[in-house]
Coordinates of C-alpha atoms in Angstrom, one line a residue:
T15 CA 15.5 17.6 -13.6
D16 CA 15.6 13.8 -13.2
P17 CA 12.1 12.4 -14.0
A18 CA 12.6 9.4 -11.6
S19 CA 13.4 11.6 -8.6
F20 CA 10.7 12.7 -6.2
C21 CA 10.4 16.5 -6.4
P22 CA 7.0 17.8 -5.3
R23 CA 7.9 21.4 -6.5
R24 CA 7.4 20.3 -10.1
F25 CA 3.6 19.9 -9.4
L26 CA 3.1 23.4 -8.1
R27 CA 1.0 25.7 -10.1
H28 CA 2.7 28.3 -12.2
E29 CA 2.0 32.1 -12.1
N30 CA -0.9 31.7 -14.6
G31 CA -2.5 29.0 -12.4
E32 CA -1.8 26.0 -14.5
C33 CA -0.1 22.8 -13.4
T34 CA 1.4 21.3 -16.6
K35 CA 3.7 18.6 -15.3
F36 CA 1.4 15.6 -14.4
F37 CA -1.0 14.2 -16.9
P38 CA -1.9 10.6 -15.9
F39 CA -4.3 10.3 -18.9
G40 CA -2.6 12.7 -21.3
N41 CA -3.9 16.0 -22.4
G42 CA -5.5 17.7 -25.3
P43 CA -7.3 16.2 -28.3
K44 CA -5.3 13.0 -28.2
G45 CA -5.8 12.3 -24.5
C46 CA -6.9 8.9 -23.2
I47 CA -10.5 8.0 -24.2
G48 CA -11.0 6.1 -20.9
M49 CA -10.1 9.1 -18.7
H50 CA -13.6 9.9 -17.6
L51 CA -14.4 6.2 -17.0
G52 CA -11.2 5.7 -15.0
R53 CA -11.8 8.7 -12.8
R54 CA -15.4 7.6 -12.1
E55 CA -14.4 4.1 -11.3
V56 CA -11.8 5.4 -8.8
T57 CA -14.4 7.7 -7.2
A58 CA -16.9 4.8 -6.9
I59 CA -14.4 2.5 -5.3
L60 CA -13.2 5.1 -2.9
E61 CA -16.8 6.0 -2.0
E62 CA -17.6 2.3 -1.4
V63 CA -14.5 1.8 0.9
L64 CA -15.2 5.0 2.9
M65 CA -18.9 4.1 3.4
N66 CA -18.4 0.5 4.4
Y67 CA -15.0 0.3 6.1
S68 CA -13.3 2.0 9.0
L69 CA -9.7 3.1 8.3
E70 CA -7.2 4.0 11.0
I71 CA -3.5 4.2 11.5
P72 CA -2.4 2.0 14.5
V73 CA -0.7 3.9 17.3
G74 CA 3.1 3.9 16.8
D75 CA 3.0 2.6 13.2
S76 CA 2.9 5.9 11.4
N77 CA 5.6 6.6 8.9
L78 CA 4.1 9.8 7.8
D79 CA 7.1 11.8 9.0
S80 CA 9.3 10.5 6.3
L81 CA 7.7 10.4 2.8
E82 CA 10.7 9.1 0.9
T83 CA 9.6 7.4 -2.4
H84 CA 10.9 5.2 -5.2
W85 CA 9.7 4.5 -8.7
D86 CA 8.6 1.0 -9.7
I87 CA 5.5 0.8 -11.9
A88 CA 4.2 3.8 -9.9
N89 CA 5.7 6.2 -7.3
Q90 CA 5.7 4.2 -4.1
P91 CA 6.7 5.0 -0.5
E92 CA 9.9 3.6 0.9
N93 CA 8.3 2.8 4.3
P94 CA 4.6 2.2 3.8
T95 CA 2.2 3.1 6.6
K96 CA 0.1 0.3 7.9
I97 CA -3.6 1.0 7.9
K98 CA -6.1 -1.0 9.9
V99 CA -9.2 -1.8 7.8
Q100 CA -12.3 -2.9 9.6
R101 CA -15.7 -3.6 8.1
M102 CA -18.4 -1.4 9.7

């Protein structure tokens, strides 16, 4: 398959329960040494945002029906959904 195409089926778990297609930090003994730190930082940032901000999708601005994507540095949506962020 084409690695640049969006194909969500490639991330499904196999019969043995493993998902072996997506490893953002690598896998095995030569995996990224910063994996645990990176995951904890993302968790801490997400926790801070969810505790201190209100997130909502404005009425009529939702593009969630069409999730077409393209690759740049990362996989990005073609039509991003606007999110209203308000400090609580």
